[in-house]
Amino acid sequence: MSPVNVLFAGHPDRWPEYEAPLTEALAEAGVTAQVTPTFDDPVSVSYVVYAPNGPYTDLSPFTRLKAVLSLWAGVEDIVTNPTLTVPLARMVDPGLTEGMVEWVTAHVLRHHLETDLDVLRAPGDWTPRVPPLARDRRVTVLGLGALGAASAAALAALGFRVSGWSRSPKSLPGITCHFGPEGLAQILNDTQILVLLLPATPETDGILGAEMLAGMPEGAVILNPGRGPLIDDAALLAALDAGRIAHATLDVFRQEPLPKSHPYWSHPRVTITPHIASATRPGTAVRAIAENVRRGEAGEPLLNLVDRTLGY
């Protein structure tokens, strides 16, 4: 049996990290495969492991392609590619999920405990303060996909009063779930910490705008480890300047790296992390890729397929 040809079309700098573990993961999955970052004959390629910052934008030469397997959880820069005509699977793997849960949990706890006040405490300042318990803090997660559901569950396990919102109805243990426009309006007026984990689609572009911000309680905190376009930056800055929003901790932005001239950098109520909340780690990602290649070769349904009409 001839090997299955798998093209690694991520950023070239990542190939050395993936070459050995991806080859090993495919072998462990029972797939005889040849994996390289280039093939002389594109017609021979069956699967493309893809990232938008890689060297390939035109997928049309791969005429016998069976699927594109994204290295990233976000696929908004892939679904719009007009040369993509085969099934697309987004990256869902334990390492990516665990990284997001850890970032969300850390920053929710940071704001809940008001840790910044201690970090910036002046020498000799012994002003006591007692933060509320987690059970008295209301946290809302917008987006209950794999990352949102896992983050919401972790927060609920710590005792937070967690609500979640999704486009369609969902039921998750320990989470008060809402959906649809009415559910969104209802959930916002009762949240103290808002976590944005929605996908980036035309419908969610700028969803956190002036109207939504006005519907939140004064003093609420925003965390965005999801997608940069979810936020109307001008509206958020206005709400921060007015003191309606107490703080925003942001990991993703419309333009990355965030330009040095952007007002977020100097705003006293903004914390920036450089898109680190949920990185794709080769050690766990390769197993998700290998499993989908195995499924494709066995004629089984691929995992985590993207609905092109919804954009995620």
Short mmCIF file of C-alpha atoms in Angstrom, two decimals:
data_model
loop_
_atom_site.label_atom_id
_atom_site.label_comp_id
_atom_site.label_asym_id
_atom_site.label_seq_id
_atom_site.Cartn_x
_atom_site.Cartn_y
_atom_site.Cartn_z
CA MET A 1 0.00 0.00 0.00
CA SER A 2 1.41 3.37 -1.01
CA PRO A 3 1.79 5.94 1.78
CA VAL A 4 -0.76 8.71 2.30
CA ASN A 5 0.78 12.07 1.40
CA VAL A 6 0.26 14.74 4.06
CA LEU A 7 1.43 18.29 3.36
CA PHE A 8 2.48 20.39 6.34
CA ALA A 9 1.33 23.87 5.31
CA GLY A 10 1.86 25.67 8.58
CA HIS A 11 4.45 28.38 9.10
CA PRO A 12 7.83 27.03 7.91
CA ASP A 13 9.42 27.83 11.27
CA ARG A 14 7.09 25.32 12.93
CA TRP A 15 8.01 22.37 10.71
CA PRO A 16 11.00 21.21 12.83
CA GLU A 17 8.67 21.04 15.85
CA TYR A 18 6.10 18.94 13.99
CA GLU A 19 8.16 16.68 11.73
CA ALA A 20 9.02 13.89 14.17
CA PRO A 21 5.94 13.95 16.44
CA LEU A 22 3.46 14.12 13.53
CA THR A 23 5.18 11.26 11.73
CA GLU A 24 5.15 9.21 14.93
CA ALA A 25 1.50 10.03 15.69
CA LEU A 26 0.40 8.91 12.23
CA ALA A 27 2.32 5.65 12.62
CA GLU A 28 0.75 5.09 16.05
CA ALA A 29 -2.67 5.67 14.47
CA GLY A 30 -1.93 2.92 11.96
CA VAL A 31 -1.49 5.24 8.99
CA THR A 32 1.43 4.78 6.62
CA ALA A 33 2.13 8.35 5.61
CA GLN A 34 4.70 10.61 4.06
CA VAL A 35 4.69 14.03 5.73
CA THR A 36 6.70 16.90 4.28
CA PRO A 37 6.36 20.70 3.91
CA THR A 38 6.45 20.39 0.12
CA PHE A 39 5.51 17.90 -2.61
CA ASP A 40 6.70 18.09 -6.22
CA ASP A 41 3.34 16.70 -7.34
CA PRO A 42 0.43 18.50 -5.58
CA VAL A 43 -2.03 16.05 -7.12
CA SER A 44 -0.57 13.34 -4.87
CA VAL A 45 -1.50 15.16 -1.65
CA SER A 46 -4.45 13.75 0.28
CA TYR A 47 -4.42 15.95 3.40
CA VAL A 48 -3.15 19.46 4.12
CA VAL A 49 -2.24 20.44 7.67
CA TYR A 50 -2.91 24.14 7.39
CA ALA A 51 -2.35 27.52 9.02
CA PRO A 52 -3.15 30.85 7.32
CA ASN A 53 0.35 32.16 8.08
CA GLY A 54 1.91 29.34 6.10
CA PRO A 55 3.24 29.45 2.52
CA TYR A 56 0.06 28.20 0.81
CA THR A 57 -3.02 30.27 0.02
CA ASP A 58 -4.05 28.64 -3.26
CA LEU A 59 -5.32 25.12 -2.62
CA SER A 60 -6.61 24.53 -6.14
CA PRO A 61 -3.53 22.54 -7.32
CA PHE A 62 -4.38 19.81 -4.79
CA THR A 63 -7.04 18.27 -6.95
CA ARG A 64 -7.26 14.98 -5.03
CA LEU A 65 -7.34 16.57 -1.61
CA LYS A 66 -9.61 14.82 0.91
CA ALA A 67 -9.54 17.36 3.75
CA VAL A 68 -7.82 20.41 5.20
CA LEU A 69 -6.86 20.04 8.87
CA SER A 70 -6.42 23.37 10.61
CA LEU A 71 -3.63 23.90 13.10
CA TRP A 72 -5.66 26.65 14.74
CA ALA A 73 -8.95 26.67 16.63
CA GLY A 74 -10.00 29.85 14.81
CA VAL A 75 -10.84 29.23 11.16
CA GLU A 76 -12.22 32.60 10.03
CA ASP A 77 -9.17 33.18 7.81
CA ILE A 78 -9.59 29.76 6.20
CA VAL A 79 -13.32 29.47 5.51
CA THR A 80 -13.16 32.57 3.31
CA ASN A 81 -10.51 31.02 1.05
CA PRO A 82 -12.29 30.55 -2.32
CA THR A 83 -9.96 27.68 -3.25
CA LEU A 84 -11.09 25.60 -0.27
CA THR A 85 -13.53 23.06 -1.71
CA VAL A 86 -13.03 20.08 0.63
CA PRO A 87 -14.01 19.43 4.26
CA LEU A 88 -12.24 21.59 6.83
CA ALA A 89 -11.59 20.43 10.41
CA ARG A 90 -10.66 22.93 13.10
CA MET A 91 -8.10 22.14 15.77
CA VAL A 92 -9.54 20.74 18.98
CA ASP A 93 -7.03 19.02 21.21
CA PRO A 94 -6.43 18.65 24.96
CA GLY A 95 -3.40 20.96 25.08
CA LEU A 96 -5.23 23.80 23.38
CA THR A 97 -8.24 23.39 25.66
CA GLU A 98 -6.15 23.11 28.81
CA GLY A 99 -4.21 26.24 27.90
CA MET A 100 -7.39 28.23 27.43
CA VAL A 101 -8.91 26.96 30.68
CA GLU A 102 -5.75 27.91 32.57
CA TRP A 103 -5.64 31.44 31.10
CA VAL A 104 -9.34 32.07 31.72
CA THR A 105 -9.23 30.68 35.25
CA ALA A 106 -6.09 32.65 36.13
CA HIS A 107 -7.48 35.99 34.97
CA VAL A 108 -10.96 35.46 36.39
CA LEU A 109 -9.32 34.72 39.75
CA ARG A 110 -7.00 37.70 39.32
CA HIS A 111 -9.93 40.08 38.90
CA HIS A 112 -12.10 38.29 41.43
CA LEU A 113 -9.42 38.57 44.14
CA GLU A 114 -8.36 42.03 42.91
CA THR A 115 -4.78 40.79 42.85
CA ASP A 116 -3.59 43.85 40.93
CA LEU A 117 -4.23 45.99 44.02
CA ASP A 118 -1.72 43.90 45.94
CA VAL A 119 0.82 43.77 43.15
CA LEU A 120 0.75 47.58 42.91
CA ARG A 121 0.42 48.17 46.66
CA ALA A 122 2.64 50.99 47.91
CA PRO A 123 5.24 50.18 50.59
CA GLY A 124 3.66 50.46 54.00
CA ASP A 125 0.09 50.30 52.71
CA TRP A 126 -1.64 47.83 55.03
CA THR A 127 -5.19 48.65 53.93
CA PRO A 128 -7.17 45.44 54.51
CA ARG A 129 -9.80 44.25 52.07
CA VAL A 130 -11.82 41.07 51.89
CA PRO A 131 -12.88 39.95 48.40
CA PRO A 132 -16.17 38.09 47.96
CA LEU A 133 -16.17 34.33 47.73
CA ALA A 134 -16.41 32.74 44.29
CA ARG A 135 -20.02 31.75 45.01
CA ASP A 136 -20.87 35.46 45.25
CA ARG A 137 -19.26 36.39 41.92
CA ARG A 138 -21.22 36.21 38.66
CA VAL A 139 -19.19 35.17 35.61
CA THR A 140 -20.55 34.93 32.08
CA VAL A 141 -18.96 33.02 29.20
CA LEU A 142 -20.10 34.04 25.71
CA GLY A 143 -19.54 31.05 23.45
CA LEU A 144 -20.03 27.49 24.66
CA GLY A 145 -18.02 25.55 22.12
CA ALA A 146 -15.20 23.25 23.20
CA LEU A 147 -13.11 26.04 24.75
CA GLY A 148 -16.02 27.96 26.25
CA ALA A 149 -17.69 24.91 27.74
CA ALA A 150 -14.43 23.71 29.31
CA SER A 151 -13.67 27.15 30.74
CA ALA A 152 -17.19 27.54 32.12
CA ALA A 153 -17.00 24.11 33.75
CA ALA A 154 -13.65 24.93 35.41
CA LEU A 155 -15.02 28.19 36.81
CA ALA A 156 -18.16 26.48 38.07
CA ALA A 157 -16.00 23.86 39.79
CA LEU A 158 -14.31 26.68 41.71
CA GLY A 159 -17.70 27.83 42.95
CA PHE A 160 -18.37 30.80 40.66
CA ARG A 161 -21.95 31.47 39.59
CA VAL A 162 -21.45 30.81 35.89
CA SER A 163 -23.79 31.61 33.05
CA GLY A 164 -23.14 30.91 29.40
CA TRP A 165 -24.55 32.05 26.09
CA SER A 166 -24.52 30.37 22.69
CA ARG A 167 -26.26 30.88 19.39
CA SER A 168 -28.31 27.70 19.77
CA PRO A 169 -29.65 26.04 22.94
CA LYS A 170 -27.19 24.07 25.07
CA SER A 171 -27.37 22.30 28.40
CA LEU A 172 -24.24 22.03 30.55
CA PRO A 173 -24.03 20.76 34.12
CA GLY A 174 -23.62 23.58 36.64
CA ILE A 175 -23.96 26.30 34.00
CA THR A 176 -27.02 28.50 33.50
CA CYS A 177 -27.32 28.45 29.73
CA HIS A 178 -28.96 31.11 27.56
CA PHE A 179 -29.26 31.46 23.80
CA GLY A 180 -30.54 33.82 21.14
CA PRO A 181 -30.87 37.64 21.19
CA GLU A 182 -33.21 37.71 24.20
CA GLY A 183 -30.93 35.41 26.15
CA LEU A 184 -27.94 37.64 25.38
CA ALA A 185 -29.65 40.76 26.71
CA GLN A 186 -30.79 38.91 29.81
CA ILE A 187 -27.40 37.47 30.63
CA LEU A 188 -25.43 40.70 30.31
CA ASN A 189 -27.23 42.74 32.93
CA ASP A 190 -26.26 40.23 35.62
CA THR A 191 -22.56 39.63 35.01
CA GLN A 192 -19.52 40.95 36.82
CA ILE A 193 -16.84 39.24 34.73
CA LEU A 194 -17.48 38.61 31.04
CA VAL A 195 -15.37 36.09 29.09
CA LEU A 196 -15.53 36.28 25.28
CA LEU A 197 -15.05 32.92 23.57
CA LEU A 198 -17.27 33.27 20.51
CA PRO A 199 -15.99 32.40 17.03
CA ALA A 200 -15.21 35.24 14.64
CA THR A 201 -17.99 35.44 12.04
CA PRO A 202 -19.74 38.32 10.25
CA GLU A 203 -22.50 38.05 12.88
CA THR A 204 -20.11 38.33 15.85
CA ASP A 205 -17.89 41.08 14.43
CA GLY A 206 -18.04 43.94 16.95
CA ILE A 207 -20.63 42.14 19.07
CA LEU A 208 -19.14 43.74 22.17
CA GLY A 209 -20.11 47.26 21.16
CA ALA A 210 -21.69 50.31 22.74
CA GLU A 211 -25.14 48.71 23.10
CA MET A 212 -23.87 45.57 24.81
CA LEU A 213 -21.50 47.51 27.06
CA ALA A 214 -24.34 49.82 28.11
CA GLY A 215 -26.35 46.78 29.16
CA MET A 216 -23.67 45.55 31.57
CA PRO A 217 -23.45 46.53 35.24
CA GLU A 218 -21.12 49.38 36.07
CA GLY A 219 -17.75 48.10 37.20
CA ALA A 220 -17.84 44.88 35.16
CA VAL A 221 -14.63 43.33 33.82
CA ILE A 222 -14.05 42.10 30.25
CA LEU A 223 -11.76 39.19 29.32
CA ASN A 224 -11.16 38.44 25.65
CA PRO A 225 -9.07 35.34 24.90
CA GLY A 226 -11.34 34.47 21.94
CA ARG A 227 -11.08 36.51 18.75
CA GLY A 228 -10.02 40.13 18.28
CA PRO A 229 -12.90 41.19 15.98
CA LEU A 230 -15.46 40.43 18.70
CA ILE A 231 -14.74 43.85 20.24
CA ASP A 232 -15.63 47.30 18.96
CA ASP A 233 -12.40 48.87 20.19
CA ALA A 234 -13.67 52.46 20.17
CA ALA A 235 -16.73 51.51 22.18
CA LEU A 236 -14.69 49.58 24.74
CA LEU A 237 -12.21 52.42 25.15
CA ALA A 238 -15.08 54.87 25.69
CA ALA A 239 -16.61 52.59 28.34
CA LEU A 240 -13.23 52.25 30.06
CA ASP A 241 -12.64 56.01 29.98
CA ALA A 242 -16.07 56.61 31.48
CA GLY A 243 -15.43 54.07 34.23
CA ARG A 244 -18.43 51.95 33.27
CA ILE A 245 -16.09 49.03 32.57
CA ALA A 246 -13.55 48.62 35.36
CA HIS A 247 -10.93 46.72 33.38
CA ALA A 248 -10.31 44.77 30.19
CA THR A 249 -7.78 41.95 29.92
CA LEU A 250 -7.21 41.26 26.24
CA ASP A 251 -5.26 38.48 24.56
CA VAL A 252 -6.42 38.89 20.93
CA PHE A 253 -6.80 41.89 18.66
CA ARG A 254 -8.00 42.92 15.22
CA GLN A 255 -4.40 43.54 14.17
CA GLU A 256 -1.59 41.42 15.55
CA PRO A 257 0.95 42.20 16.78
CA LEU A 258 -0.96 45.08 18.35
CA PRO A 259 0.59 48.31 16.97
CA LYS A 260 2.72 50.20 19.49
CA SER A 261 0.60 53.29 18.89
CA HIS A 262 -2.65 51.59 19.90
CA PRO A 263 -4.30 53.25 22.93
CA TYR A 264 -4.71 49.89 24.67
CA TRP A 265 -0.99 49.84 25.45
CA SER A 266 -1.10 52.96 27.63
CA HIS A 267 -4.58 52.64 29.07
CA PRO A 268 -4.48 52.15 32.86
CA ARG A 269 -7.52 49.88 32.79
CA VAL A 270 -6.25 47.50 30.11
CA THR A 271 -4.02 44.45 30.50
CA ILE A 272 -2.52 42.96 27.33
CA THR A 273 -1.24 39.43 26.81
CA PRO A 274 0.30 38.61 23.39
CA HIS A 275 -2.11 35.96 22.03
CA ILE A 276 -0.93 33.29 24.44
CA ALA A 277 -4.21 32.10 25.95
CA SER A 278 -4.54 29.03 23.80
CA ALA A 279 -1.56 28.04 21.71
CA THR A 280 -1.43 24.93 19.53
CA ARG A 281 1.15 22.63 21.10
CA PRO A 282 2.66 20.01 18.75
CA GLY A 283 2.78 17.30 21.41
CA THR A 284 -1.01 17.10 21.65
CA ALA A 285 -2.08 18.60 18.32
CA VAL A 286 -0.41 15.87 16.26
CA ARG A 287 -2.69 13.24 17.78
CA ALA A 288 -5.80 15.17 16.72
CA ILE A 289 -4.39 15.49 13.20
CA ALA A 290 -3.42 11.82 13.02
CA GLU A 291 -6.86 10.70 14.21
CA ASN A 292 -8.58 12.67 11.46
CA VAL A 293 -6.23 11.27 8.81
CA ARG A 294 -6.97 7.78 10.12
CA ARG A 295 -10.69 8.49 9.99
CA GLY A 296 -10.45 9.87 6.48
CA GLU A 297 -8.61 6.79 5.25
CA ALA A 298 -11.07 4.48 7.01
CA GLY A 299 -14.09 6.26 5.54
CA GLU A 300 -15.22 7.46 8.96
CA PRO A 301 -16.60 10.97 9.69
CA LEU A 302 -13.93 13.53 10.50
CA LEU A 303 -13.91 15.14 13.92
CA ASN A 304 -14.58 18.86 14.48
CA LEU A 305 -15.75 19.63 10.95
CA VAL A 306 -16.44 23.28 10.20
CA ASP A 307 -19.87 24.34 8.99
CA ARG A 308 -18.93 26.67 6.15
CA THR A 309 -22.35 28.38 6.27
CA LEU A 310 -21.85 29.31 9.94
CA GLY A 311 -18.12 29.96 9.68
CA TYR A 312 -17.11 27.70 12.57
#
